[in-house]
Amino acid sequence: MTPPAFSQTRTADGPLLFISGQIPLDAQGKPVDGGIREQARVVFQQLSAILDAEDYSLADVVKLTYFLTDMADLPQLREVIGEFFEDPKPASTLVQVSALIDPKFLVEIEAIAARRTDQAKSRQS
């Protein structure tokens, strides 16, 4: 049996970082060509860069919200989630939408990260 691609709950004991929905854009700001796997990888890379800039990491993500235009893409999305997250995976919500801001977008992902207390203390020192 395939392990779940999410956790039902994640506790947070440090400062929170809320990341707005990220869409699959290339370096020139154009929609990424390709299917759900490529688009999801680009979005997770963007999330990773945003987290890094704020001194967080993907391991600090406690909640993800996925907006997916086609539920048939869910198995491929789960595979990509497994490439970026170890257990315990973030809690998550999946929302099927009829469309995103550009018809070429297949997925949008927003995130909440929580700095662990030991990290918060070391940053303040």
PDB file of C-alpha atoms in Angstrom:
ATOM      1  CA  MET A   1       0.000   0.000   0.000  1.00  0.00           C
ATOM      2  CA  THR A   2       1.270   3.458  -0.883  1.00  0.00           C
ATOM      3  CA  PRO A   3       1.897   5.648   2.171  1.00  0.00           C
ATOM      4  CA  PRO A   4      -0.290   8.748   2.353  1.00  0.00           C
ATOM      5  CA  ALA A   5       1.008  11.898   0.670  1.00  0.00           C
ATOM      6  CA  PHE A   6       0.053  14.009   3.692  1.00  0.00           C
ATOM      7  CA  SER A   7      -0.332  13.997   7.473  1.00  0.00           C
ATOM      8  CA  GLN A   8      -3.678  14.580   9.152  1.00  0.00           C
ATOM      9  CA  THR A   9      -2.085  16.923  11.686  1.00  0.00           C
ATOM     10  CA  ARG A  10       1.199  18.744  12.282  1.00  0.00           C
ATOM     11  CA  THR A  11       1.966  20.714  15.419  1.00  0.00           C
ATOM     12  CA  ALA A  12       3.643  24.112  15.253  1.00  0.00           C
ATOM     13  CA  ASP A  13       5.584  25.601  18.123  1.00  0.00           C
ATOM     14  CA  GLY A  14       7.403  28.466  16.451  1.00  0.00           C
ATOM     15  CA  PRO A  15       6.885  31.540  14.278  1.00  0.00           C
ATOM     16  CA  LEU A  16       4.708  30.903  11.231  1.00  0.00           C
ATOM     17  CA  LEU A  17       5.423  31.820   7.611  1.00  0.00           C
ATOM     18  CA  PHE A  18       2.433  31.998   5.251  1.00  0.00           C
ATOM     19  CA  ILE A  19       3.254  31.628   1.549  1.00  0.00           C
ATOM     20  CA  SER A  20       0.705  32.718  -1.032  1.00  0.00           C
ATOM     21  CA  GLY A  21      -0.316  30.369  -3.805  1.00  0.00           C
ATOM     22  CA  GLN A  22       2.567  29.642  -6.162  1.00  0.00           C
ATOM     23  CA  ILE A  23       1.955  28.945  -9.829  1.00  0.00           C
ATOM     24  CA  PRO A  24       4.237  27.225 -12.350  1.00  0.00           C
ATOM     25  CA  LEU A  25       6.137  30.103 -13.945  1.00  0.00           C
ATOM     26  CA  ASP A  26       9.535  29.858 -15.607  1.00  0.00           C
ATOM     27  CA  ALA A  27      12.402  32.312 -15.025  1.00  0.00           C
ATOM     28  CA  GLN A  28      10.891  34.691 -17.607  1.00  0.00           C
ATOM     29  CA  GLY A  29       7.513  34.688 -15.855  1.00  0.00           C
ATOM     30  CA  LYS A  30       5.829  32.545 -18.505  1.00  0.00           C
ATOM     31  CA  PRO A  31       3.724  29.433 -17.810  1.00  0.00           C
ATOM     32  CA  VAL A  32       5.803  26.251 -17.605  1.00  0.00           C
ATOM     33  CA  ASP A  33       5.190  23.847 -20.455  1.00  0.00           C
ATOM     34  CA  GLY A  34       4.652  20.222 -19.608  1.00  0.00           C
ATOM     35  CA  GLY A  35       2.321  18.178 -17.510  1.00  0.00           C
ATOM     36  CA  ILE A  36       1.489  18.106 -13.846  1.00  0.00           C
ATOM     37  CA  ARG A  37       4.819  16.564 -12.806  1.00  0.00           C
ATOM     38  CA  GLU A  38       6.885  19.350 -14.352  1.00  0.00           C
ATOM     39  CA  GLN A  39       4.560  22.084 -13.121  1.00  0.00           C
ATOM     40  CA  ALA A  40       4.464  20.705  -9.566  1.00  0.00           C
ATOM     41  CA  ARG A  41       8.269  20.380  -9.470  1.00  0.00           C
ATOM     42  CA  VAL A  42       8.635  24.016 -10.523  1.00  0.00           C
ATOM     43  CA  VAL A  43       6.170  25.141  -7.854  1.00  0.00           C
ATOM     44  CA  PHE A  44       7.952  23.145  -5.127  1.00  0.00           C
ATOM     45  CA  GLN A  45      11.281  24.609  -6.289  1.00  0.00           C
ATOM     46  CA  GLN A  46       9.751  28.088  -5.993  1.00  0.00           C
ATOM     47  CA  LEU A  47       8.441  27.284  -2.519  1.00  0.00           C
ATOM     48  CA  SER A  48      11.873  25.994  -1.528  1.00  0.00           C
ATOM     49  CA  ALA A  49      13.534  29.219  -2.721  1.00  0.00           C
ATOM     50  CA  ILE A  50      10.997  31.366  -0.851  1.00  0.00           C
ATOM     51  CA  LEU A  51      11.490  29.330   2.312  1.00  0.00           C
ATOM     52  CA  ASP A  52      15.268  29.529   1.988  1.00  0.00           C
ATOM     53  CA  ALA A  53      15.135  33.315   1.589  1.00  0.00           C
ATOM     54  CA  GLU A  54      13.258  33.488   4.908  1.00  0.00           C
ATOM     55  CA  ASP A  55      15.628  30.993   6.618  1.00  0.00           C
ATOM     56  CA  TYR A  56      13.101  28.142   6.574  1.00  0.00           C
ATOM     57  CA  SER A  57      13.213  24.852   4.663  1.00  0.00           C
ATOM     58  CA  LEU A  58      10.749  22.391   3.180  1.00  0.00           C
ATOM     59  CA  ALA A  59      11.110  20.400   6.415  1.00  0.00           C
ATOM     60  CA  ASP A  60       9.455  23.348   8.212  1.00  0.00           C
ATOM     61  CA  VAL A  61       6.296  23.198   6.069  1.00  0.00           C
ATOM     62  CA  VAL A  62       3.360  22.089   8.215  1.00  0.00           C
ATOM     63  CA  LYS A  63       0.443  22.725   5.823  1.00  0.00           C
ATOM     64  CA  LEU A  64      -0.021  22.726   2.058  1.00  0.00           C
ATOM     65  CA  THR A  65      -3.116  23.632   0.070  1.00  0.00           C
ATOM     66  CA  TYR A  66      -3.278  22.322  -3.487  1.00  0.00           C
ATOM     67  CA  PHE A  67      -5.533  23.741  -6.178  1.00  0.00           C
ATOM     68  CA  LEU A  68      -5.779  21.176  -8.975  1.00  0.00           C
ATOM     69  CA  THR A  69      -7.682  21.562 -12.238  1.00  0.00           C
ATOM     70  CA  ASP A  70      -7.921  17.823 -12.993  1.00  0.00           C
ATOM     71  CA  MET A  71      -8.254  15.175 -10.288  1.00  0.00           C
ATOM     72  CA  ALA A  72      -6.822  12.620 -12.730  1.00  0.00           C
ATOM     73  CA  ASP A  73      -3.465  14.362 -12.089  1.00  0.00           C
ATOM     74  CA  LEU A  74      -3.508  13.482  -8.382  1.00  0.00           C
ATOM     75  CA  PRO A  75      -1.388  10.287  -8.614  1.00  0.00           C
ATOM     76  CA  GLN A  76       1.380  12.160 -10.452  1.00  0.00           C
ATOM     77  CA  LEU A  77       1.159  15.062  -7.997  1.00  0.00           C
ATOM     78  CA  ARG A  78       1.574  12.619  -5.104  1.00  0.00           C
ATOM     79  CA  GLU A  79       4.716  11.217  -6.725  1.00  0.00           C
ATOM     80  CA  VAL A  80       6.224  14.703  -6.910  1.00  0.00           C
ATOM     81  CA  ILE A  81       5.232  15.446  -3.311  1.00  0.00           C
ATOM     82  CA  GLY A  82       7.257  12.369  -2.337  1.00  0.00           C
ATOM     83  CA  GLU A  83      10.306  13.802  -4.125  1.00  0.00           C
ATOM     84  CA  PHE A  84      10.251  16.926  -1.944  1.00  0.00           C
ATOM     85  CA  PHE A  85       8.874  15.802   1.439  1.00  0.00           C
ATOM     86  CA  GLU A  86       9.825  13.074   3.874  1.00  0.00           C
ATOM     87  CA  ASP A  87       7.630  11.752   6.672  1.00  0.00           C
ATOM     88  CA  PRO A  88       5.927  13.255   8.450  1.00  0.00           C
ATOM     89  CA  LYS A  89       4.567  15.029   5.412  1.00  0.00           C
ATOM     90  CA  PRO A  90       2.710  18.313   5.866  1.00  0.00           C
ATOM     91  CA  ALA A  91      -0.992  18.342   6.578  1.00  0.00           C
ATOM     92  CA  SER A  92      -2.788  19.197   3.361  1.00  0.00           C
ATOM     93  CA  THR A  93      -5.981  20.200   1.660  1.00  0.00           C
ATOM     94  CA  LEU A  94      -6.777  19.439  -1.965  1.00  0.00           C
ATOM     95  CA  VAL A  95      -9.250  21.635  -3.822  1.00  0.00           C
ATOM     96  CA  GLN A  96     -10.431  20.878  -7.343  1.00  0.00           C
ATOM     97  CA  VAL A  97     -10.941  24.076  -9.308  1.00  0.00           C
ATOM     98  CA  SER A  98     -12.458  24.612 -12.735  1.00  0.00           C
ATOM     99  CA  ALA A  99      -9.571  26.865 -13.766  1.00  0.00           C
ATOM    100  CA  LEU A 100      -6.605  28.822 -12.466  1.00  0.00           C
ATOM    101  CA  ILE A 101      -5.512  32.340 -13.487  1.00  0.00           C
ATOM    102  CA  ASP A 102      -4.025  30.998 -16.760  1.00  0.00           C
ATOM    103  CA  PRO A 103      -5.570  28.011 -18.568  1.00  0.00           C
ATOM    104  CA  LYS A 104      -2.065  26.515 -18.968  1.00  0.00           C
ATOM    105  CA  PHE A 105      -1.698  26.161 -15.181  1.00  0.00           C
ATOM    106  CA  LEU A 106      -2.615  22.740 -13.827  1.00  0.00           C
ATOM    107  CA  VAL A 107      -1.721  23.356 -10.170  1.00  0.00           C
ATOM    108  CA  GLU A 108      -1.292  26.110  -7.606  1.00  0.00           C
ATOM    109  CA  ILE A 109       0.143  25.452  -4.149  1.00  0.00           C
ATOM    110  CA  GLU A 110       0.180  27.576  -1.009  1.00  0.00           C
ATOM    111  CA  ALA A 111       2.112  26.733   2.149  1.00  0.00           C
ATOM    112  CA  ILE A 112       2.434  27.435   5.843  1.00  0.00           C
ATOM    113  CA  ALA A 113       5.782  26.835   7.530  1.00  0.00           C
ATOM    114  CA  ALA A 114       6.566  26.873  11.245  1.00  0.00           C
ATOM    115  CA  ARG A 115       9.995  27.491  12.651  1.00  0.00           C
ATOM    116  CA  ARG A 116      10.798  24.951  15.338  1.00  0.00           C
ATOM    117  CA  THR A 117      11.338  26.447  18.775  1.00  0.00           C
ATOM    118  CA  ASP A 118      15.026  25.484  18.823  1.00  0.00           C
ATOM    119  CA  GLN A 119      15.492  27.329  15.504  1.00  0.00           C
ATOM    120  CA  ALA A 120      13.638  30.396  16.755  1.00  0.00           C
ATOM    121  CA  LYS A 121      15.826  30.561  19.851  1.00  0.00           C
ATOM    122  CA  SER A 122      19.043  30.222  17.853  1.00  0.00           C
ATOM    123  CA  ARG A 123      17.964  33.012  15.469  1.00  0.00           C
ATOM    124  CA  GLN A 124      17.371  35.369  18.394  1.00  0.00           C
ATOM    125  CA  SER A 125      20.815  34.708  19.927  1.00  0.00           C
TER     126      SER A 125
END
